[in-house]
PDB file of C-alpha atoms and ligand atoms in Angstrom:
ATOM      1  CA  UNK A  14     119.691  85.052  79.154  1.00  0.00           C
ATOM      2  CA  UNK A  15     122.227  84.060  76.602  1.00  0.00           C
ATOM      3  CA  UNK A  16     120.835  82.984  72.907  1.00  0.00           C
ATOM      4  CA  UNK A  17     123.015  81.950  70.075  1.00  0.00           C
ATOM      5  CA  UNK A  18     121.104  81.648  66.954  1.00  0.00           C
ATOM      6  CA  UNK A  19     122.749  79.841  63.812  1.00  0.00           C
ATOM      7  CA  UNK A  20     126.235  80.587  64.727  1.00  0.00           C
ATOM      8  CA  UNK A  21     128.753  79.802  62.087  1.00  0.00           C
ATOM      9  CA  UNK A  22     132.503  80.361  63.107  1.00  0.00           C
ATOM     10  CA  UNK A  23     135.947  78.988  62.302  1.00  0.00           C
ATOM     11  CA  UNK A  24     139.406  79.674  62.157  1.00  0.00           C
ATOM     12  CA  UNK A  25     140.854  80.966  58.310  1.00  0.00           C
ATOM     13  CA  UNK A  26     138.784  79.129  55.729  1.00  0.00           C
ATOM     14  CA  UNK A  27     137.964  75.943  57.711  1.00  0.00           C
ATOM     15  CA  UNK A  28     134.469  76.740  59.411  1.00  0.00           C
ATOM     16  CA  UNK A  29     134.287  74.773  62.928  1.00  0.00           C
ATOM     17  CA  UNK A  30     130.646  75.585  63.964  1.00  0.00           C
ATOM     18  CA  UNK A  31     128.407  75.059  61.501  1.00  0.00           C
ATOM     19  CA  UNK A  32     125.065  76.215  63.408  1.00  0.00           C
ATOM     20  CA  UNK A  33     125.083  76.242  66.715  1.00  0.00           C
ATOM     21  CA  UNK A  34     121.780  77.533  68.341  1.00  0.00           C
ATOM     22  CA  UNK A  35     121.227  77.421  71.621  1.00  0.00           C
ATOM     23  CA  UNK A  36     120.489  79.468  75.176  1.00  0.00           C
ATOM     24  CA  UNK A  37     121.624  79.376  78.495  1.00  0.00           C
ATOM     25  CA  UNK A  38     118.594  80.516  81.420  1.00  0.00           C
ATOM     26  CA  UNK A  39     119.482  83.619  83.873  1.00  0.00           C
ATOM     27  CA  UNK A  40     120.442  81.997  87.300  1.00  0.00           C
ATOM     28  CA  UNK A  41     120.872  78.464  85.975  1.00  0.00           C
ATOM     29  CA  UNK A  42     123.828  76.096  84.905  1.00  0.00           C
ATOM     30  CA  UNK A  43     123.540  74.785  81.460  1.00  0.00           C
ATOM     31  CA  UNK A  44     126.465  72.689  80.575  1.00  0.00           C
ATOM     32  CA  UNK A  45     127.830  72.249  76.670  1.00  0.00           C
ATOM     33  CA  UNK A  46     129.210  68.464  75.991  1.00  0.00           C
ATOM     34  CA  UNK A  47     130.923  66.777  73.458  1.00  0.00           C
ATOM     35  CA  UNK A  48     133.558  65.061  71.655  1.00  0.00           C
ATOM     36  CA  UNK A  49     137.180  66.617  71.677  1.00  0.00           C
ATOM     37  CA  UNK A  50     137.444  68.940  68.832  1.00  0.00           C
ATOM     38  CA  UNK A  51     133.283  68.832  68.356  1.00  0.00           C
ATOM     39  CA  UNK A  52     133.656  73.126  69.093  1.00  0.00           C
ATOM     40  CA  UNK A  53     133.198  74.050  72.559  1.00  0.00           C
ATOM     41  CA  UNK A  54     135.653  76.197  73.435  1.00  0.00           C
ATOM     42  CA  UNK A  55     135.245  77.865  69.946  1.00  0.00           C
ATOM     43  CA  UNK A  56     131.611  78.331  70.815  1.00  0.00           C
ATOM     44  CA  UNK A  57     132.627  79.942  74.261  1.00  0.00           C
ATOM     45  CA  UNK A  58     135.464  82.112  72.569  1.00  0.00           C
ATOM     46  CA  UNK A  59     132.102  83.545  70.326  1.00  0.00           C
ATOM     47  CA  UNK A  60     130.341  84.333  73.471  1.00  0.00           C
ATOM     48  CA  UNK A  61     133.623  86.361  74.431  1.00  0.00           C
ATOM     49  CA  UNK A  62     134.322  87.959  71.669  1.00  0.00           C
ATOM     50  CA  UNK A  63     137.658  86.475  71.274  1.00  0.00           C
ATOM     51  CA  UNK A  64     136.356  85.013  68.153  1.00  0.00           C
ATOM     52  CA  UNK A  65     133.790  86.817  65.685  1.00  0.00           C
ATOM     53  CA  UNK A  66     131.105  84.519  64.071  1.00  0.00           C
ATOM     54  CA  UNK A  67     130.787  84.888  60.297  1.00  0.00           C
ATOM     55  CA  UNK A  68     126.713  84.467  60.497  1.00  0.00           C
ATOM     56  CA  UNK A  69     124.084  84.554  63.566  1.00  0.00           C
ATOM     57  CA  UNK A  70     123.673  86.108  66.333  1.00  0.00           C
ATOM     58  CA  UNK A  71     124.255  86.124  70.273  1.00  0.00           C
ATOM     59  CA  UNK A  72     121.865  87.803  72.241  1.00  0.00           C
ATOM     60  CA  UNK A  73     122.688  88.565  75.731  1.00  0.00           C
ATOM     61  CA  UNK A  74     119.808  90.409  77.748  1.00  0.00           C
ATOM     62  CA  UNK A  75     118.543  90.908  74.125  1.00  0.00           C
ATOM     63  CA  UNK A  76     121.595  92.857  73.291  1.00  0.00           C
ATOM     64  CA  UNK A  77     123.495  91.428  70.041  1.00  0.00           C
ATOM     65  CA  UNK A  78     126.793  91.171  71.566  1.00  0.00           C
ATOM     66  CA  UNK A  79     128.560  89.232  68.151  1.00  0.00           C
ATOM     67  CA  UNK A  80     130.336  92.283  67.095  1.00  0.00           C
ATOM     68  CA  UNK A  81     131.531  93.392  70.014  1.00  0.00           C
ATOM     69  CA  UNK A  82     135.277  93.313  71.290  1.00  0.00           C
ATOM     70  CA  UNK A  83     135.784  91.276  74.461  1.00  0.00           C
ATOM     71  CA  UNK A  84     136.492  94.258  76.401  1.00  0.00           C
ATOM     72  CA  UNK A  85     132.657  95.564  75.706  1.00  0.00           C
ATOM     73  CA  UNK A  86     131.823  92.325  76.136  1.00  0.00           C
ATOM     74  CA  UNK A  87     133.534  92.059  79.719  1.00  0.00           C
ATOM     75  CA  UNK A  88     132.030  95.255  80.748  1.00  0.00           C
ATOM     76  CA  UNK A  89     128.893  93.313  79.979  1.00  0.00           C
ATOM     77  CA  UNK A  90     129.135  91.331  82.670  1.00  0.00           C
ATOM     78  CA  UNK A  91     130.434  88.016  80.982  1.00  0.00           C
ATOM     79  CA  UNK A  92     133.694  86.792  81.893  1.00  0.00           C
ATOM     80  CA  UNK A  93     135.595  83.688  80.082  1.00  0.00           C
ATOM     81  CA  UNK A  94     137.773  81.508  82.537  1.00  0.00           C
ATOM     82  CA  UNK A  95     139.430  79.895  79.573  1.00  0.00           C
ATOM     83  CA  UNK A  96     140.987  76.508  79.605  1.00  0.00           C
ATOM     84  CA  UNK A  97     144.514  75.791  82.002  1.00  0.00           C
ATOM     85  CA  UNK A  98     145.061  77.722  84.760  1.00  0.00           C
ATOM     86  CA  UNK A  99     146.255  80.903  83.718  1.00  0.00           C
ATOM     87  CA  UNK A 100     147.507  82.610  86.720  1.00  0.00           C
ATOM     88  CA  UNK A 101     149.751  85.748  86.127  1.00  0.00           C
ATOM     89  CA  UNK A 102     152.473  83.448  87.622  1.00  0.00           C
ATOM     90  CA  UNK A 103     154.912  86.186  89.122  1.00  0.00           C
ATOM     91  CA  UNK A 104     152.280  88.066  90.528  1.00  0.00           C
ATOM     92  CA  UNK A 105     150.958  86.944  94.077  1.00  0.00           C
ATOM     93  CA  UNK A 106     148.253  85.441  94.800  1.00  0.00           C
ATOM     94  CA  UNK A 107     146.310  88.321  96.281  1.00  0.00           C
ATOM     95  CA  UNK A 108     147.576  90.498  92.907  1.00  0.00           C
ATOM     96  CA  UNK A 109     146.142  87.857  90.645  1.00  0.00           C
ATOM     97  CA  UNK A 110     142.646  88.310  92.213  1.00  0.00           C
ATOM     98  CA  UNK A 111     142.920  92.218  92.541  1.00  0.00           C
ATOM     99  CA  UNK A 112     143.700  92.564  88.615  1.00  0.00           C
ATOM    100  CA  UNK A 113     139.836  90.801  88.132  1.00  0.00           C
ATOM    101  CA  UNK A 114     138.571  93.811  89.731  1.00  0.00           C
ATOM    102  CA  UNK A 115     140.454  96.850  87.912  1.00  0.00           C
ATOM    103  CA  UNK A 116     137.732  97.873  85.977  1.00  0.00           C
ATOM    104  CA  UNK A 117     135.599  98.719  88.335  1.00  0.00           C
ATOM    105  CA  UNK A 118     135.569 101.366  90.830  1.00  0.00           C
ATOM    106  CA  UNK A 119     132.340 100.164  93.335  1.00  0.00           C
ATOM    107  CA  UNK A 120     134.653  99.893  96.362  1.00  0.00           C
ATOM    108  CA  UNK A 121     132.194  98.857  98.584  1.00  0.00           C
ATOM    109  CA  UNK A 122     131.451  95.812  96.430  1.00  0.00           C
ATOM    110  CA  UNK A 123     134.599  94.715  95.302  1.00  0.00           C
ATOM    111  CA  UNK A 124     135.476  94.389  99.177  1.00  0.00           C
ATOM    112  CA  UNK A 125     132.460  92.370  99.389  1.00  0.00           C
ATOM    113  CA  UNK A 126     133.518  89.693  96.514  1.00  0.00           C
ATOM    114  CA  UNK A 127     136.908  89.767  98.024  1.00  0.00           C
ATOM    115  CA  UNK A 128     135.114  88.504 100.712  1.00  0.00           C
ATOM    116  CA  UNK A 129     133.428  86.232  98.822  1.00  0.00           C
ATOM    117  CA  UNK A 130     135.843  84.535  97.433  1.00  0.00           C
ATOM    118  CA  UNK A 131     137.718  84.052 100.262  1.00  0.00           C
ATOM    119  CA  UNK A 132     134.360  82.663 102.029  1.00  0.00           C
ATOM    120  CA  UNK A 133     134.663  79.809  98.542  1.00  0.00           C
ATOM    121  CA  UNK A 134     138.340  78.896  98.639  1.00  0.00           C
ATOM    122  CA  UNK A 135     139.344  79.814 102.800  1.00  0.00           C
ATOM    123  CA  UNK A 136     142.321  78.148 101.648  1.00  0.00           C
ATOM    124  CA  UNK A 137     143.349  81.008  99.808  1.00  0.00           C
ATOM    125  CA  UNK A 138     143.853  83.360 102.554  1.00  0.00           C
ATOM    126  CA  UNK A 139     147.143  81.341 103.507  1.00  0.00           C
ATOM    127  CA  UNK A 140     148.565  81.654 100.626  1.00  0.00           C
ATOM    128  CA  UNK A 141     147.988  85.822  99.519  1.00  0.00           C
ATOM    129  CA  UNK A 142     151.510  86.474  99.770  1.00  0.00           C
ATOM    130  CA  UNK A 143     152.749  83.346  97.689  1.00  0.00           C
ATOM    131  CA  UNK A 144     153.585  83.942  93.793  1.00  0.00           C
ATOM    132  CA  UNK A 145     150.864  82.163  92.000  1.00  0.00           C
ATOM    133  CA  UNK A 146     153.428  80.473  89.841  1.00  0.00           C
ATOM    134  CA  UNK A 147     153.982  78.678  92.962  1.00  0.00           C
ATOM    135  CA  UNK A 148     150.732  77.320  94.010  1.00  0.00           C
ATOM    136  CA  UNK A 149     149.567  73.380  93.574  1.00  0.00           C
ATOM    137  CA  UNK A 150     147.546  73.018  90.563  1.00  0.00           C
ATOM    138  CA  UNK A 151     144.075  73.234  92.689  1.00  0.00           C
ATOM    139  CA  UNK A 152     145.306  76.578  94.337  1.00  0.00           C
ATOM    140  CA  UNK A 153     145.486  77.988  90.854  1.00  0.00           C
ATOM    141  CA  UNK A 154     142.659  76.669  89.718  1.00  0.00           C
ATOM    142  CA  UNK A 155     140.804  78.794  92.756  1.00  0.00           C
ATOM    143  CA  UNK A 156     142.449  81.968  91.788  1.00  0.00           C
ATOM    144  CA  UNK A 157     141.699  81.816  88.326  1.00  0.00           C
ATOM    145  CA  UNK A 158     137.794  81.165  89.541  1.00  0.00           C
ATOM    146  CA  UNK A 159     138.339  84.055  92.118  1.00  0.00           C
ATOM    147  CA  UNK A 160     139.658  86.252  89.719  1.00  0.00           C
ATOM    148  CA  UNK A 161     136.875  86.162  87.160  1.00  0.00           C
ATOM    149  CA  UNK A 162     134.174  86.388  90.402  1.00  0.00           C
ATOM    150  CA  UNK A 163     136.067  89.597  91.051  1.00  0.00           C
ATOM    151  CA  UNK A 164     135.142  91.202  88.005  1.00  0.00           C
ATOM    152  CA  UNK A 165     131.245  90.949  89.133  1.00  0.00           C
ATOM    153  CA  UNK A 166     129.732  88.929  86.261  1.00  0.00           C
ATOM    154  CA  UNK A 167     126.311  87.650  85.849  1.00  0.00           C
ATOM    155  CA  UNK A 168     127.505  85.041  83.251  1.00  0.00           C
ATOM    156  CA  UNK A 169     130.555  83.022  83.621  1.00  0.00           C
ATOM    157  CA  UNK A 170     131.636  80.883  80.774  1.00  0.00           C
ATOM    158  CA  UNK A 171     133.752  77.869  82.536  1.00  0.00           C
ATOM    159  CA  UNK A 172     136.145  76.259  79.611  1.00  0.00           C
ATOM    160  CA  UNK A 173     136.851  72.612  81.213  1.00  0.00           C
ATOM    161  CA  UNK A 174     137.336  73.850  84.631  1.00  0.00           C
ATOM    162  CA  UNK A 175     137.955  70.206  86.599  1.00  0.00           C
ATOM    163  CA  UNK A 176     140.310  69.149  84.156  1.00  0.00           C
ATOM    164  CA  UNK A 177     143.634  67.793  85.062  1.00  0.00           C
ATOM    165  CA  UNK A 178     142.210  67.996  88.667  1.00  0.00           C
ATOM    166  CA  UNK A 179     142.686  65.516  91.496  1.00  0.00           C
ATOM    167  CA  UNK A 180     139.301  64.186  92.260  1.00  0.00           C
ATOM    168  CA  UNK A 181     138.566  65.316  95.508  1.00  0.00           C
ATOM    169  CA  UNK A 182     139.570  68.896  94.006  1.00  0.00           C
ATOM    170  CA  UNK A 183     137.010  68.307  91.082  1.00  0.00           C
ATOM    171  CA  UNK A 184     134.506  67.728  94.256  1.00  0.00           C
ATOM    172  CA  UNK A 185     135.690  71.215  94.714  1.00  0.00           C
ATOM    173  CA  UNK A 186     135.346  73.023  91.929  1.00  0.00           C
ATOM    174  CA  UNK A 187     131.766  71.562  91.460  1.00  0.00           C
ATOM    175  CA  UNK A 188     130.524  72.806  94.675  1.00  0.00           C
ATOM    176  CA  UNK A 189     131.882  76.211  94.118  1.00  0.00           C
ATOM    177  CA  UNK A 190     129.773  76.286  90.926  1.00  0.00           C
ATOM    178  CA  UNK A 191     126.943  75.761  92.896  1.00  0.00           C
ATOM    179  CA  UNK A 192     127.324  78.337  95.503  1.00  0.00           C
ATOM    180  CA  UNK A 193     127.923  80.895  92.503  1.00  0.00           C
ATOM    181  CA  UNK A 194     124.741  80.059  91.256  1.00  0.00           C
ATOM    182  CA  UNK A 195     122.724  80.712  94.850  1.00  0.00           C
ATOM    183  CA  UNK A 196     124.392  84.023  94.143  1.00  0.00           C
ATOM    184  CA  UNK A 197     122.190  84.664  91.321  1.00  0.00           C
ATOM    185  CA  UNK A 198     124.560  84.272  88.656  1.00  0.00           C
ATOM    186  CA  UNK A 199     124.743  82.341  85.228  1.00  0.00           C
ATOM    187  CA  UNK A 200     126.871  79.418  84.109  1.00  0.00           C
ATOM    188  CA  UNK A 201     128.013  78.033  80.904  1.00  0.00           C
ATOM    189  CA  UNK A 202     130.034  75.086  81.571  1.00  0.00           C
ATOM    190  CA  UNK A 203     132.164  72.942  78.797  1.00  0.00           C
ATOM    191  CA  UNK A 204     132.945  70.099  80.390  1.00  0.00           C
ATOM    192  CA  UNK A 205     134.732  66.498  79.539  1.00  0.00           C
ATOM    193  CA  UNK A 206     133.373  64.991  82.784  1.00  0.00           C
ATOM    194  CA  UNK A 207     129.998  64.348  81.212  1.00  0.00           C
ATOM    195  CA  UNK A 208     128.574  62.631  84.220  1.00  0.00           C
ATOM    196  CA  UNK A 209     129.286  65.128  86.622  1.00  0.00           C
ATOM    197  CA  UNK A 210     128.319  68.525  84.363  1.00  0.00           C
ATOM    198  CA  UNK A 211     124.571  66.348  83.548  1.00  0.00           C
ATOM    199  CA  UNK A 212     124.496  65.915  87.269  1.00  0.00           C
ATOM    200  CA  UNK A 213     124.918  69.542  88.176  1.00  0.00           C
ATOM    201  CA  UNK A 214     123.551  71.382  85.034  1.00  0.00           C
ATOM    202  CA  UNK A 215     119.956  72.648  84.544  1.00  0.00           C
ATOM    203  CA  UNK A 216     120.148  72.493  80.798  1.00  0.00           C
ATOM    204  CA  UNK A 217     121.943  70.495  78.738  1.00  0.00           C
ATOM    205  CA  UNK A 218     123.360  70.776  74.790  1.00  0.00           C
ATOM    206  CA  UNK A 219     125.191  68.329  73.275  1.00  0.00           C
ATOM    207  CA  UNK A 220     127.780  69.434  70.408  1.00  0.00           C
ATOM    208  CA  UNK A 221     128.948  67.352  67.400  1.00  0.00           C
ATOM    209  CA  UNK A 222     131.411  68.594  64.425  1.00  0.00           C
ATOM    210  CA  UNK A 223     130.080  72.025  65.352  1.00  0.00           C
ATOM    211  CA  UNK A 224     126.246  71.188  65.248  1.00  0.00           C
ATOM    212  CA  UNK A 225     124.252  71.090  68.669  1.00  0.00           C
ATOM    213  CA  UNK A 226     122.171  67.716  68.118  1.00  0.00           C
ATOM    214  CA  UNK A 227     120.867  67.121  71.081  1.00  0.00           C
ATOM    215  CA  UNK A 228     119.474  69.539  73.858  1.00  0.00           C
ATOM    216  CA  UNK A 229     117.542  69.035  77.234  1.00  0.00           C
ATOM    217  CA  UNK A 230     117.307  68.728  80.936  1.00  0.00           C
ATOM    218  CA  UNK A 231     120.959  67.345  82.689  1.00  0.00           C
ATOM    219  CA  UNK A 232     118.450  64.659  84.023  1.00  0.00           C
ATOM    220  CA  UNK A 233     116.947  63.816  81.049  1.00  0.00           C
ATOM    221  CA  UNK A 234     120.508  63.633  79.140  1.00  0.00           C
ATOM    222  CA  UNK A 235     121.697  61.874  82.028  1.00  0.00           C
ATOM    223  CA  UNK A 236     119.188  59.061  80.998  1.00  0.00           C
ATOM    224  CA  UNK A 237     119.641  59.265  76.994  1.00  0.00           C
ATOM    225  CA  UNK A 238     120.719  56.205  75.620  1.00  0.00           C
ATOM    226  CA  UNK A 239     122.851  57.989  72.654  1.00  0.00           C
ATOM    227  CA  UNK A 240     124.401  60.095  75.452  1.00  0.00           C
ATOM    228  CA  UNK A 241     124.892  57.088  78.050  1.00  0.00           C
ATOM    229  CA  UNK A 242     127.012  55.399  74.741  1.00  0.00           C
ATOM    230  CA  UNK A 243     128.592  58.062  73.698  1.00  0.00           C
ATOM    231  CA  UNK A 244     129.219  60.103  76.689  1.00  0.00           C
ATOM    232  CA  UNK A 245     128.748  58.250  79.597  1.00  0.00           C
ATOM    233  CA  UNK A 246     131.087  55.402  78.714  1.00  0.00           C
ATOM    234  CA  UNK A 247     128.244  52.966  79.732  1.00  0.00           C
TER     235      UNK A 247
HETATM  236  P1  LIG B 324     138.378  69.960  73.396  1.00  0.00           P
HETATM  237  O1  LIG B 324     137.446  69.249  74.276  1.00  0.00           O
HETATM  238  O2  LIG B 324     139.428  69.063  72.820  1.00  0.00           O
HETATM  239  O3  LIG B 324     138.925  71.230  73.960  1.00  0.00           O
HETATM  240  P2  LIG B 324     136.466  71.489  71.809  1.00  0.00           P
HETATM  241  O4  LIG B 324     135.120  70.883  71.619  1.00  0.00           O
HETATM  242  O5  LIG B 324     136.584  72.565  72.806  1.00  0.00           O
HETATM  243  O6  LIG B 324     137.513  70.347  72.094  1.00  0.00           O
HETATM  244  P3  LIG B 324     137.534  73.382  69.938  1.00  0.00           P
HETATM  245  O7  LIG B 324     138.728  73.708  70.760  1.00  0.00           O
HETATM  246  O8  LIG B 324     136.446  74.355  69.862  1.00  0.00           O
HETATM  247  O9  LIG B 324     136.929  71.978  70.395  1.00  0.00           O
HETATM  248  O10 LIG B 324     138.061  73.031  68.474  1.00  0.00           O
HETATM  249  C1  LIG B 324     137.193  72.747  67.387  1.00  0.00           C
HETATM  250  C2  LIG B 324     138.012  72.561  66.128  1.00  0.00           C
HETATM  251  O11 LIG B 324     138.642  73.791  65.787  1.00  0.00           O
HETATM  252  C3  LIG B 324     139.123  71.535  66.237  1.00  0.00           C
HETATM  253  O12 LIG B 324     139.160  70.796  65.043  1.00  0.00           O
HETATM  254  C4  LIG B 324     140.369  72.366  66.416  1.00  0.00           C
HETATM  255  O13 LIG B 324     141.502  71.712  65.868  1.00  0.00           O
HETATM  256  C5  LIG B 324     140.044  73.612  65.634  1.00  0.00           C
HETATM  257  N1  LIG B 324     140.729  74.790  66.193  1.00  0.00           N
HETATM  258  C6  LIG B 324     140.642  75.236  67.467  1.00  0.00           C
HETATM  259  N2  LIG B 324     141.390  76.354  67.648  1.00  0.00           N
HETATM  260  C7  LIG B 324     141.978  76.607  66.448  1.00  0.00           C
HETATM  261  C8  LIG B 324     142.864  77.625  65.987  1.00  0.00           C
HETATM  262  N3  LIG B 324     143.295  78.616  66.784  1.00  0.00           N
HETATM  263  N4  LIG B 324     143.263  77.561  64.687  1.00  0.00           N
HETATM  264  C9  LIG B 324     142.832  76.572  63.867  1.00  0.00           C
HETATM  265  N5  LIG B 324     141.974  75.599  64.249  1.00  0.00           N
HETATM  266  C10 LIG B 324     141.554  75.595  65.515  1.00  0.00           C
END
């Protein structure tokens, strides 16, 4: 499990999460929503180290990880597939997912996620020789998704991973997330498709000029009139 506790965080003087407490459950999605600019990714970039909190504390497995550098926090077991597709464009596609594995030496295992992946996006095996720089926007998306699963992590943080998406590739992407949870694995999804992340999501936190004000079941959220107005577009 993953527990923020009275995070406070910005960028220079200007603090952008104010207290932002919250946990994500082992082996479940929880989804983050909110406004543009309300502080996901900033919370996300906490959880990875990218970004140090000035107060609070994130527990992982009851570990305080908020001091950390993101390669500790990596070997960890929590990956960040940040926001865009950042492929390593020049590199192929088959390079791009080998380089999520090079920390690890478990042979036997990274064969089997190699598998894996391929067994989530069979599309991908056509295209191992192609430069990644090359590939439609949904083919990158894949690899960048492939590439953290080849590092092994039990928690993924997912910045905004349908966006810019064609919708049947959005279909996509959300059915992957499932599968990775039947895998055993965690989820912390920041998503601008509201609907859809309530839908899927276990657990649900909504974030406001860095302050989580609202937090419970995607179903119940799905059904909160502040959400439906604010959110939903209903
Ligand atoms: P979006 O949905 O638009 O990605 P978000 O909820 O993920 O929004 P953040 O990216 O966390 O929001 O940004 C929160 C606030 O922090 C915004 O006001 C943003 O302008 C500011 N901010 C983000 N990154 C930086 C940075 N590197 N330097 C200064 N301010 C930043």
């Amino acid at each position: 499990m993953i527990e923020l506790t009275g995070i406070k965080a910005g960028y220079g003087a200007t603090e952008v999460l104010h207290d932002i407490t919250f946990r994500a459950e082992t082996g479940k999605i929880t989804t983050l929503i909110g406004a543009n600019g309300a502080g996901k990714t900033t919370t996300l970039n906490c959880i990875a180290g990218i970004l140090k909190p000035t107060t609070g504390q994130i527990l992982w497995n009851g570990e305080d990880i908020s001091k950390l550098s993101p390669a500790a926090i990596v070997r960890r077991g929590i990956s960040l597939i940040p926001e865009g597709r950042h492929v390593f464009p020049d590199m192929t596609t088959a390079e791009n997912l080998q380089l999520g594995a090079y920390t690890r030496k478990d042979k036997a295992g990274i064969k089997r996620d190699y598998d894996w992946v391929f067994s989530l996006f069979p599309k991908l095996k056509d295209r191992l020789g192609q430069l990644a720089g090359t590939l439609s926007g949904g083919e990158q998306q894949m690899v960048v998704v492939g590439r953290a699963l080849m590092a092994n992590p039990e928690l993924l943080l997912m910045d905004e991973p349908s966006m810019g998406l064609a919708p049947i590739m959005v279909e996509e992407v959300f059915r992957v997330i499932k599968e990775i949870i039947n895998q055993g694995k965690t989820i912390l999804l920041v998503e601008q498709n509201a609907a859809l992340a309530l839908e899927t999501a276990y657990h649900a936190h909504v974030i406001e000029l860095g302050h989580i004000v609202l937090s419970g079941t995607g179903k119940n959220l799905l059904k909160n009139p502040e959400v439906e107005k604010a959110y939903l577009g209903l």
